[in-house]
Amino acid sequence: MSPRAGSTGPQSPATLAFVESPVQLLNVLEWAHAHALKAAALRSTGETFGPPGPELGAGRPGGTGRFGRSGRPGGSGRPGGAGDARPGEAGAGLTLVVLSPTDPMTRGQLRRMAELARDEGYEVRWEEARGGTTAPFHTVGGLAPLLRRARRIVMGDPFSRYVQLLLTITRARDLVVVDDGTATMEFVSQLARGERLVRWHRRGGRPGARDLVFAPVSARARRRLTPGAGRRVEIFSSMPIDDTPEGVDVSANDFAWTRARFGPPRITKGADLVGTSLVETGVVDPDRYLEAVKGLARTYGATRYFAHRRESPEKLHRLAVETGLEIVRPDLPLELIARRGPIGRTILSFPSTVVHTLPLALAGTDVKVAVFDIDPAWLTKNASPRAQGFLSGVTDTARDVHRLSAITAT
């Protein structure tokens, strides 16, 4: 295990990345890979790229490392996955800080992703950021020296109160936001309109006491994420971004690192279904969701259900009993699971991040991604007024996916 962030070591990193979920960590690796390739291309033409200081390593093209080219444990090649560089040399300049949540499934996936990051040569610091009432004070206090010296900050969730608090400490002039799923689309829209940062499924509700207390910190973080006064802001995303804030640089995430390191997958004849946490977030009624899953499995012959890491054990048990689906709890983000295989020839999904990311991760294969829209009748009475429009927009803007016709639940 890497040292806690409070131990700064002999050299402060040029880039600090803060992640709180496996998908965020995956997208930081994708950003680092794309950044290194772009920097190398510009150096070959004599141009410069990014702020001064150590650049990031691109890792080994076609990588092997601990997981092998196929992405399965036991692959050949030198552990460390840093090409011909000495251990740690490829990742010079980037330190990943994991602000660990308490959810066991998320923690498990994060630890697996941390292994991959270390195999790429990057330093990973694990912070028990929510391990008790005093944990935030220890975490922020330990990170403060690194934050003040870092030249670039990469973050996966600008809505996170933890990240917003850390942004008030850093002096970095180069800020990068990588995807945290479909929430990135909402973040960009709010930033462009100068609105306060609120997650889409909470919009329309009255701010609570904690929201009001934290409002000044959130407002300051939003100002830090607005280009100007020498600040450069980049958004690295696989999501469709149309309403780009003035001065913000947008870079496309095409999952090049994932495709280089894993697969191509073995494709089965059947269909797989991807779960969603819309029930857990209070957007969709659980009984309606169960009937929709039943209908999809029956109509399209799905046999496996890939659970979202936030789905409750109780709901998953009910799904298994009433649908007969095999419930799979992935130990890595679905983009990596699908790329490693085996995976069904058809992947069925409700509106979610994967309808944007899976076609990119599975480019060059014969896998078809199909999306089934959320019926307005499924929404709970407490769902945000914007829920239906936002979910429809997720589907409408998806590329290279097929829309499924309505299913009559019985």
GROMACS .gro file of C-alpha atoms in nm:
model
  410
    1MET     CA    1   0.000   0.000   0.000
    2SER     CA    2   0.130   0.341  -0.087
    3PRO     CA    3   0.190   0.591   0.192
    4ARG     CA    4  -0.085   0.824   0.303
    5ALA     CA    5  -0.098   1.159   0.134
    6GLY     CA    6   0.037   1.321   0.447
    7SER     CA    7   0.379   1.176   0.367
    8THR     CA    8   0.495   1.396   0.086
    9GLY     CA    9   0.808   1.200   0.001
   10PRO     CA   10   1.118   1.345  -0.166
   11GLN     CA   11   0.933   1.520  -0.448
   12SER     CA   12   0.588   1.673  -0.469
   13PRO     CA   13   0.384   1.561  -0.771
   14ALA     CA   14   0.325   1.800  -1.058
   15THR     CA   15  -0.027   1.657  -1.096
   16LEU     CA   16  -0.266   1.546  -0.824
   17ALA     CA   17  -0.575   1.345  -0.922
   18PHE     CA   18  -0.865   1.295  -0.679
   19VAL     CA   19  -1.101   1.004  -0.735
   20GLU     CA   20  -1.390   0.862  -0.536
   21SER     CA   21  -1.518   0.589  -0.769
   22PRO     CA   22  -1.372   0.318  -0.996
   23VAL     CA   23  -1.502   0.490  -1.310
   24GLN     CA   24  -1.332   0.815  -1.211
   25LEU     CA   25  -1.003   0.632  -1.163
   26LEU     CA   26  -1.042   0.460  -1.501
   27ASN     CA   27  -1.099   0.794  -1.668
   28VAL     CA   28  -0.793   0.946  -1.501
   29LEU     CA   29  -0.589   0.662  -1.653
   30GLU     CA   30  -0.749   0.734  -1.991
   31TRP     CA   31  -0.669   1.106  -1.953
   32ALA     CA   32  -0.307   1.035  -1.853
   33HIS     CA   33  -0.267   0.805  -2.154
   34ALA     CA   34  -0.414   1.061  -2.395
   35HIS     CA   35  -0.217   1.345  -2.233
   36ALA     CA   36   0.111   1.156  -2.267
   37LEU     CA   37   0.047   1.070  -2.631
   38LYS     CA   38  -0.044   1.431  -2.713
   39ALA     CA   39   0.261   1.563  -2.529
   40ALA     CA   40   0.487   1.319  -2.716
   41ALA     CA   41   0.338   1.422  -3.050
   42LEU     CA   42   0.388   1.790  -2.974
   43ARG     CA   43   0.745   1.734  -2.856
   44SER     CA   44   0.823   1.566  -3.186
   45THR     CA   45   0.724   1.891  -3.360
   46GLY     CA   46   0.913   2.109  -3.114
   47GLU     CA   47   0.596   2.248  -2.948
   48THR     CA   48   0.517   2.252  -2.578
   49PHE     CA   49   0.212   2.117  -2.403
   50GLY     CA   50   0.064   2.189  -2.061
   51PRO     CA   51   0.226   2.354  -1.761
   52PRO     CA   52   0.598   2.317  -1.692
   53GLY     CA   53   0.719   2.020  -1.496
   54PRO     CA   54   0.739   1.641  -1.542
   55GLU     CA   55   0.513   1.500  -1.811
   56LEU     CA   56   0.312   1.184  -1.768
   57GLY     CA   57   0.418   0.849  -1.906
   58ALA     CA   58   0.213   0.681  -2.175
   59GLY     CA   59   0.279   0.330  -2.044
   60ARG     CA   60   0.352   0.044  -2.278
   61PRO     CA   61   0.161   0.036  -2.608
   62GLY     CA   62  -0.049  -0.280  -2.606
   63GLY     CA   63   0.044  -0.319  -2.236
   64THR     CA   64   0.099  -0.643  -2.057
   65GLY     CA   65   0.173  -0.596  -1.690
   66ARG     CA   66  -0.002  -0.806  -1.427
   67PHE     CA   67  -0.324  -0.850  -1.624
   68GLY     CA   68  -0.171  -0.933  -1.961
   69ARG     CA   69  -0.279  -0.803  -2.299
   70SER     CA   70  -0.607  -0.993  -2.269
   71GLY     CA   71  -0.677  -0.821  -1.939
   72ARG     CA   72  -0.684  -1.151  -1.751
   73PRO     CA   73  -0.471  -1.225  -1.443
   74GLY     CA   74  -0.147  -1.397  -1.514
   75GLY     CA   75  -0.054  -1.216  -1.835
   76SER     CA   76   0.304  -1.218  -1.951
   77GLY     CA   77   0.540  -0.925  -1.950
   78ARG     CA   78   0.719  -0.723  -1.687
   79PRO     CA   79   0.501  -0.627  -1.389
   80GLY     CA   80   0.472  -0.252  -1.381
   81GLY     CA   81   0.350  -0.203  -1.738
   82ALA     CA   82   0.577   0.097  -1.798
   83GLY     CA   83   0.742  -0.010  -2.121
   84ASP     CA   84   1.119  -0.001  -2.115
   85ALA     CA   85   1.124   0.265  -1.844
   86ARG     CA   86   1.249   0.194  -1.497
   87PRO     CA   87   0.978   0.119  -1.236
   88GLY     CA   88   0.781   0.431  -1.158
   89GLU     CA   89   0.943   0.633  -1.436
   90ALA     CA   90   0.642   0.616  -1.667
   91GLY     CA   91   0.416   0.766  -1.403
   92ALA     CA   92   0.649   1.048  -1.303
   93GLY     CA   93   0.453   1.360  -1.221
   94LEU     CA   94   0.110   1.207  -1.143
   95THR     CA   95  -0.016   1.096  -0.803
   96LEU     CA   96  -0.363   0.944  -0.771
   97VAL     CA   97  -0.535   1.014  -0.439
   98VAL     CA   98  -0.826   0.781  -0.363
   99LEU     CA   99  -1.079   0.948  -0.130
  100SER     CA  100  -1.219   0.614  -0.027
  101PRO     CA  101  -1.595   0.575   0.028
  102THR     CA  102  -1.746   0.334   0.279
  103ASP     CA  103  -1.949   0.118   0.037
  104PRO     CA  104  -1.781  -0.228   0.023
  105MET     CA  105  -1.845  -0.286  -0.350
  106THR     CA  106  -1.704   0.052  -0.447
  107ARG     CA  107  -1.400   0.000  -0.223
  108GLY     CA  108  -1.335  -0.339  -0.379
  109GLN     CA  109  -1.346  -0.205  -0.734
  110LEU     CA  110  -1.129   0.091  -0.634
  111ARG     CA  111  -0.863  -0.141  -0.493
  112ARG     CA  112  -0.858  -0.340  -0.817
  113MET     CA  113  -0.832  -0.019  -1.021
  114ALA     CA  114  -0.553   0.101  -0.791
  115GLU     CA  115  -0.359  -0.215  -0.880
  116LEU     CA  116  -0.394  -0.133  -1.249
  117ALA     CA  117  -0.276   0.224  -1.188
  118ARG     CA  118   0.031   0.102  -1.002
  119ASP     CA  119   0.101  -0.143  -1.284
  120GLU     CA  120   0.108   0.160  -1.515
  121GLY     CA  121   0.377   0.317  -1.295
  122TYR     CA  122   0.162   0.576  -1.115
  123GLU     CA  123   0.173   0.639  -0.743
  124VAL     CA  124  -0.155   0.574  -0.564
  125ARG     CA  125  -0.233   0.711  -0.219
  126TRP     CA  126  -0.529   0.561  -0.038
  127GLU     CA  127  -0.709   0.795   0.201
  128GLU     CA  128  -0.968   0.665   0.447
  129ALA     CA  129  -1.144   0.995   0.392
  130ARG     CA  130  -1.471   0.884   0.551
  131GLY     CA  131  -1.336   0.659   0.825
  132GLY     CA  132  -1.492   0.843   1.122
  133THR     CA  133  -1.577   1.194   1.235
  134THR     CA  134  -1.215   1.310   1.245
  135ALA     CA  135  -1.116   1.150   0.912
  136PRO     CA  136  -1.194   1.458   0.697
  137PHE     CA  137  -0.973   1.678   0.915
  138HIS     CA  138  -0.681   1.434   0.892
  139THR     CA  139  -0.731   1.389   0.517
  140VAL     CA  140  -0.753   1.758   0.431
  141GLY     CA  141  -0.467   1.844   0.667
  142GLY     CA  142  -0.244   1.577   0.516
  143LEU     CA  143  -0.324   1.679   0.160
  144ALA     CA  144  -0.284   2.055   0.211
  145PRO     CA  145   0.096   2.069   0.148
  146LEU     CA  146   0.061   1.868  -0.175
  147LEU     CA  147  -0.233   2.077  -0.288
  148ARG     CA  148  -0.042   2.402  -0.244
  149ARG     CA  149   0.253   2.275  -0.450
  150ALA     CA  150   0.071   2.085  -0.727
  151ARG     CA  151   0.067   2.254  -1.068
  152ARG     CA  152  -0.231   2.061  -1.201
  153ILE     CA  153  -0.541   1.913  -1.033
  154VAL     CA  154  -0.744   1.637  -1.196
  155MET     CA  155  -1.082   1.552  -1.046
  156GLY     CA  156  -1.357   1.305  -1.123
  157ASP     CA  157  -1.649   1.465  -0.942
  158PRO     CA  158  -1.678   1.844  -0.923
  159PHE     CA  159  -2.009   1.799  -0.735
  160SER     CA  160  -1.829   1.626  -0.447
  161ARG     CA  161  -1.811   1.837  -0.133
  162TYR     CA  162  -1.474   1.682  -0.057
  163VAL     CA  163  -1.335   1.788  -0.395
  164GLN     CA  164  -1.491   2.133  -0.369
  165LEU     CA  165  -1.324   2.184  -0.031
  166LEU     CA  166  -0.987   2.073  -0.170
  167LEU     CA  167  -1.025   2.318  -0.460
  168THR     CA  168  -1.036   2.607  -0.214
  169ILE     CA  169  -0.688   2.508  -0.091
  170THR     CA  170  -0.498   2.445  -0.411
  171ARG     CA  171  -0.305   2.713  -0.599
  172ALA     CA  172  -0.296   2.508  -0.920
  173ARG     CA  173  -0.374   2.703  -1.237
  174ASP     CA  174  -0.441   2.394  -1.448
  175LEU     CA  175  -0.766   2.213  -1.363
  176VAL     CA  176  -0.897   1.902  -1.538
  177VAL     CA  177  -1.238   1.737  -1.494
  178VAL     CA  178  -1.267   1.377  -1.614
  179ASP     CA  179  -1.596   1.192  -1.652
  180ASP     CA  180  -1.800   1.088  -1.353
  181GLY     CA  181  -2.067   0.937  -1.573
  182THR     CA  182  -2.361   1.129  -1.710
  183ALA     CA  183  -2.323   1.385  -1.429
  184THR     CA  184  -2.051   1.544  -1.642
  185MET     CA  185  -2.316   1.661  -1.889
  186GLU     CA  186  -2.502   1.839  -1.610
  187PHE     CA  187  -2.184   1.989  -1.468
  188VAL     CA  188  -2.090   2.143  -1.803
  189SER     CA  189  -2.439   2.289  -1.850
  190GLN     CA  190  -2.443   2.440  -1.500
  191LEU     CA  191  -2.094   2.584  -1.544
  192ALA     CA  192  -2.193   2.740  -1.878
  193ARG     CA  193  -2.503   2.899  -1.721
  194GLY     CA  194  -2.319   3.016  -1.409
  195GLU     CA  195  -2.548   2.812  -1.183
  196ARG     CA  196  -2.464   2.653  -0.851
  197LEU     CA  197  -2.340   2.297  -0.875
  198VAL     CA  198  -2.620   2.052  -0.791
  199ARG     CA  199  -2.650   1.687  -0.900
  200TRP     CA  200  -2.926   1.635  -1.155
  201HIS     CA  201  -3.138   1.397  -0.945
  202ARG     CA  202  -3.144   1.651  -0.657
  203ARG     CA  203  -3.241   1.954  -0.862
  204GLY     CA  204  -3.581   2.103  -0.791
  205GLY     CA  205  -3.571   2.021  -0.421
  206ARG     CA  206  -3.518   2.269  -0.141
  207PRO     CA  207  -3.158   2.297  -0.016
  208GLY     CA  208  -3.103   2.132   0.320
  209ALA     CA  209  -2.921   2.278   0.619
  210ARG     CA  210  -2.590   2.122   0.515
  211ASP     CA  211  -2.631   2.264   0.162
  212LEU     CA  212  -2.675   2.613   0.304
  213VAL     CA  213  -2.374   2.582   0.534
  214PHE     CA  214  -2.156   2.453   0.250
  215ALA     CA  215  -2.284   2.704  -0.007
  216PRO     CA  216  -1.988   2.948   0.023
  217VAL     CA  217  -1.737   2.665  -0.035
  218SER     CA  218  -1.936   2.537  -0.334
  219ALA     CA  219  -1.956   2.887  -0.484
  220ARG     CA  220  -1.582   2.935  -0.446
  221ALA     CA  221  -1.514   2.596  -0.608
  222ARG     CA  222  -1.735   2.690  -0.902
  223ARG     CA  223  -1.536   3.012  -0.947
  224ARG     CA  224  -1.212   2.809  -0.944
  225LEU     CA  225  -1.358   2.590  -1.218
  226THR     CA  226  -1.433   2.892  -1.434
  227PRO     CA  227  -1.148   2.982  -1.672
  228GLY     CA  228  -0.981   3.318  -1.620
  229ALA     CA  229  -0.720   3.490  -1.405
  230GLY     CA  230  -0.456   3.259  -1.545
  231ARG     CA  231  -0.657   2.941  -1.484
  232ARG     CA  232  -0.687   2.676  -1.756
  233VAL     CA  233  -0.985   2.438  -1.735
  234GLU     CA  234  -1.009   2.119  -1.938
  235ILE     CA  235  -1.295   1.869  -1.957
  236PHE     CA  236  -1.194   1.520  -2.069
  237SER     CA  237  -1.511   1.337  -2.159
  238SER     CA  238  -1.677   1.063  -2.360
  239MET     CA  239  -2.012   1.238  -2.307
  240PRO     CA  240  -2.169   1.466  -2.571
  241ILE     CA  241  -2.091   1.826  -2.475
  242ASP     CA  242  -2.269   2.092  -2.679
  243ASP     CA  243  -2.301   2.387  -2.441
  244THR     CA  244  -1.931   2.438  -2.378
  245PRO     CA  245  -1.848   2.715  -2.126
  246GLU     CA  246  -1.641   2.997  -2.269
  247GLY     CA  247  -1.269   2.936  -2.235
  248VAL     CA  248  -1.303   2.567  -2.139
  249ASP     CA  249  -1.100   2.316  -2.340
  250VAL     CA  250  -1.285   1.993  -2.422
  251SER     CA  251  -1.091   1.674  -2.503
  252ALA     CA  252  -1.251   1.351  -2.624
  253ASN     CA  253  -1.212   1.033  -2.424
  254ASP     CA  254  -1.224   0.747  -2.675
  255PHE     CA  255  -1.108   0.477  -2.430
  256ALA     CA  256  -0.783   0.424  -2.618
  257TRP     CA  257  -0.604   0.299  -2.305
  258THR     CA  258  -0.875   0.041  -2.235
  259ARG     CA  259  -0.870  -0.088  -2.592
  260ALA     CA  260  -0.490  -0.106  -2.593
  261ARG     CA  261  -0.468  -0.294  -2.264
  262PHE     CA  262  -0.763  -0.535  -2.282
  263GLY     CA  263  -0.932  -0.764  -2.529
  264PRO     CA  264  -1.059  -0.810  -2.785
  265PRO     CA  265  -1.326  -1.004  -2.592
  266ARG     CA  266  -1.481  -1.341  -2.662
  267ILE     CA  267  -1.840  -1.273  -2.768
  268THR     CA  268  -2.123  -1.507  -2.669
  269LYS     CA  269  -2.449  -1.554  -2.862
  270GLY     CA  270  -2.680  -1.431  -2.586
  271ALA     CA  271  -2.766  -1.094  -2.433
  272ASP     CA  272  -2.645  -0.932  -2.111
  273LEU     CA  273  -2.838  -0.673  -1.912
  274VAL     CA  274  -2.676  -0.379  -1.730
  275GLY     CA  275  -2.826  -0.269  -1.401
  276THR     CA  276  -2.878   0.084  -1.275
  277SER     CA  277  -2.893   0.255  -0.936
  278LEU     CA  278  -3.195   0.471  -1.027
  279VAL     CA  279  -3.399   0.287  -0.762
  280GLU     CA  280  -3.136   0.354  -0.496
  281THR     CA  281  -3.124   0.725  -0.582
  282GLY     CA  282  -3.501   0.750  -0.545
  283VAL     CA  283  -3.575   0.822  -0.912
  284VAL     CA  284  -3.747   0.498  -1.021
  285ASP     CA  285  -4.006   0.290  -0.835
  286PRO     CA  286  -3.859  -0.051  -0.740
  287ASP     CA  287  -4.164  -0.256  -0.847
  288ARG     CA  288  -4.178  -0.086  -1.187
  289TYR     CA  289  -3.806  -0.145  -1.230
  290LEU     CA  290  -3.843  -0.514  -1.150
  291GLU     CA  291  -4.120  -0.552  -1.409
  292ALA     CA  292  -3.908  -0.375  -1.671
  293VAL     CA  293  -3.614  -0.608  -1.606
  294LYS     CA  294  -3.846  -0.908  -1.632
  295GLY     CA  295  -3.978  -0.782  -1.965
  296LEU     CA  296  -3.631  -0.721  -2.108
  297ALA     CA  297  -3.501  -1.061  -1.999
  298ARG     CA  298  -3.806  -1.238  -2.143
  299THR     CA  299  -3.818  -1.046  -2.471
  300TYR     CA  300  -3.447  -1.042  -2.555
  301GLY     CA  301  -3.332  -1.364  -2.387
  302ALA     CA  302  -3.091  -1.203  -2.142
  303THR     CA  303  -2.927  -1.446  -1.901
  304ARG     CA  304  -2.687  -1.227  -1.699
  305TYR     CA  305  -2.748  -0.905  -1.506
  306PHE     CA  306  -2.439  -0.691  -1.441
  307ALA     CA  307  -2.518  -0.509  -1.119
  308HIS     CA  308  -2.431  -0.147  -1.059
  309ARG     CA  309  -2.197  -0.116  -0.763
  310ARG     CA  310  -2.460   0.087  -0.570
  311GLU     CA  311  -2.748  -0.157  -0.613
  312SER     CA  312  -2.870  -0.296  -0.282
  313PRO     CA  313  -2.831  -0.667  -0.199
  314GLU     CA  314  -3.204  -0.687  -0.122
  315LYS     CA  315  -3.302  -0.563  -0.468
  316LEU     CA  316  -3.052  -0.790  -0.639
  317HIS     CA  317  -3.177  -1.093  -0.446
  318ARG     CA  318  -3.532  -1.015  -0.551
  319LEU     CA  319  -3.424  -0.977  -0.914
  320ALA     CA  320  -3.248  -1.313  -0.907
  321VAL     CA  321  -3.546  -1.493  -0.752
  322GLU     CA  322  -3.816  -1.336  -0.971
  323THR     CA  323  -3.634  -1.316  -1.306
  324GLY     CA  324  -3.397  -1.613  -1.300
  325LEU     CA  325  -3.113  -1.390  -1.416
  326GLU     CA  326  -2.758  -1.464  -1.304
  327ILE     CA  327  -2.653  -1.164  -1.095
  328VAL     CA  328  -2.292  -1.061  -1.163
  329ARG     CA  329  -2.123  -0.812  -0.931
  330PRO     CA  330  -1.823  -0.690  -1.134
  331ASP     CA  331  -1.491  -0.627  -0.961
  332LEU     CA  332  -1.394  -0.362  -1.220
  333PRO     CA  333  -1.584  -0.095  -1.417
  334LEU     CA  334  -1.808  -0.248  -1.682
  335GLU     CA  335  -1.601  -0.099  -1.966
  336LEU     CA  336  -1.309  -0.319  -1.858
  337ILE     CA  337  -1.527  -0.622  -1.784
  338ALA     CA  338  -1.686  -0.603  -2.129
  339ARG     CA  339  -1.352  -0.547  -2.302
  340ARG     CA  340  -1.200  -0.848  -2.127
  341GLY     CA  341  -1.501  -1.070  -2.202
  342PRO     CA  342  -1.676  -1.297  -2.237
  343ILE     CA  343  -1.963  -1.061  -2.318
  344GLY     CA  344  -2.300  -1.104  -2.488
  345ARG     CA  345  -2.346  -1.007  -2.850
  346THR     CA  346  -2.616  -0.765  -2.729
  347ILE     CA  347  -2.584  -0.548  -2.417
  348LEU     CA  348  -2.916  -0.414  -2.288
  349SER     CA  349  -2.914  -0.100  -2.075
  350PHE     CA  350  -3.138   0.165  -1.928
  351PRO     CA  351  -3.026   0.528  -1.984
  352SER     CA  352  -2.688   0.555  -1.812
  353THR     CA  353  -2.322   0.630  -1.870
  354VAL     CA  354  -2.255   0.294  -2.036
  355VAL     CA  355  -2.468   0.375  -2.342
  356HIS     CA  356  -2.197   0.633  -2.420
  357THR     CA  357  -1.886   0.449  -2.300
  358LEU     CA  358  -1.941   0.086  -2.403
  359PRO     CA  359  -1.958   0.157  -2.779
  360LEU     CA  360  -1.619   0.329  -2.746
  361ALA     CA  361  -1.462   0.058  -2.533
  362LEU     CA  362  -1.598  -0.213  -2.763
  363ALA     CA  363  -1.513  -0.038  -3.091
  364GLY     CA  364  -1.406  -0.287  -3.353
  365THR     CA  365  -1.613  -0.574  -3.210
  366ASP     CA  366  -1.954  -0.706  -3.316
  367VAL     CA  367  -2.120  -0.622  -2.984
  368LYS     CA  368  -2.440  -0.419  -3.009
  369VAL     CA  369  -2.542  -0.183  -2.727
  370ALA     CA  370  -2.917  -0.129  -2.694
  371VAL     CA  371  -3.092   0.119  -2.463
  372PHE     CA  372  -3.443   0.102  -2.318
  373ASP     CA  373  -3.595   0.435  -2.214
  374ILE     CA  374  -3.739   0.501  -1.870
  375ASP     CA  375  -4.119   0.525  -1.883
  376PRO     CA  376  -4.240   0.841  -1.703
  377ALA     CA  377  -4.484   0.618  -1.512
  378TRP     CA  378  -4.188   0.450  -1.341
  379LEU     CA  379  -4.070   0.770  -1.170
  380THR     CA  380  -4.135   0.812  -0.799
  381LYS     CA  381  -4.330   1.107  -0.664
  382ASN     CA  382  -4.007   1.236  -0.509
  383ALA     CA  383  -3.808   1.227  -0.834
  384SER     CA  384  -3.660   1.556  -0.948
  385PRO     CA  385  -3.878   1.746  -1.200
  386ARG     CA  386  -3.580   1.728  -1.437
  387ALA     CA  387  -3.541   1.350  -1.412
  388GLN     CA  388  -3.737   1.248  -1.721
  389GLY     CA  389  -3.584   1.515  -1.944
  390PHE     CA  390  -3.233   1.436  -1.826
  391LEU     CA  391  -3.271   1.060  -1.877
  392SER     CA  392  -3.424   1.110  -2.221
  393GLY     CA  393  -3.132   1.335  -2.310
  394VAL     CA  394  -2.887   1.061  -2.211
  395THR     CA  395  -3.046   0.832  -2.468
  396ASP     CA  396  -3.103   1.097  -2.736
  397THR     CA  397  -2.737   1.197  -2.740
  398ALA     CA  398  -2.592   0.845  -2.734
  399ARG     CA  399  -2.392   0.742  -3.038
  400ASP     CA  400  -2.381   0.394  -3.193
  401VAL     CA  401  -2.661   0.251  -2.979
  402HIS     CA  402  -2.995   0.097  -3.069
  403ARG     CA  403  -3.320   0.212  -2.904
  404LEU     CA  404  -3.550  -0.067  -2.793
  405SER     CA  405  -3.923  -0.058  -2.849
  406ALA     CA  406  -4.160  -0.041  -2.555
  407ILE     CA  407  -4.216  -0.351  -2.343
  408THR     CA  408  -4.550  -0.424  -2.183
  409ALA     CA  409  -4.482  -0.531  -1.825
  410THR     CA  410  -4.697  -0.820  -1.704
   0.00000   0.00000   0.00000
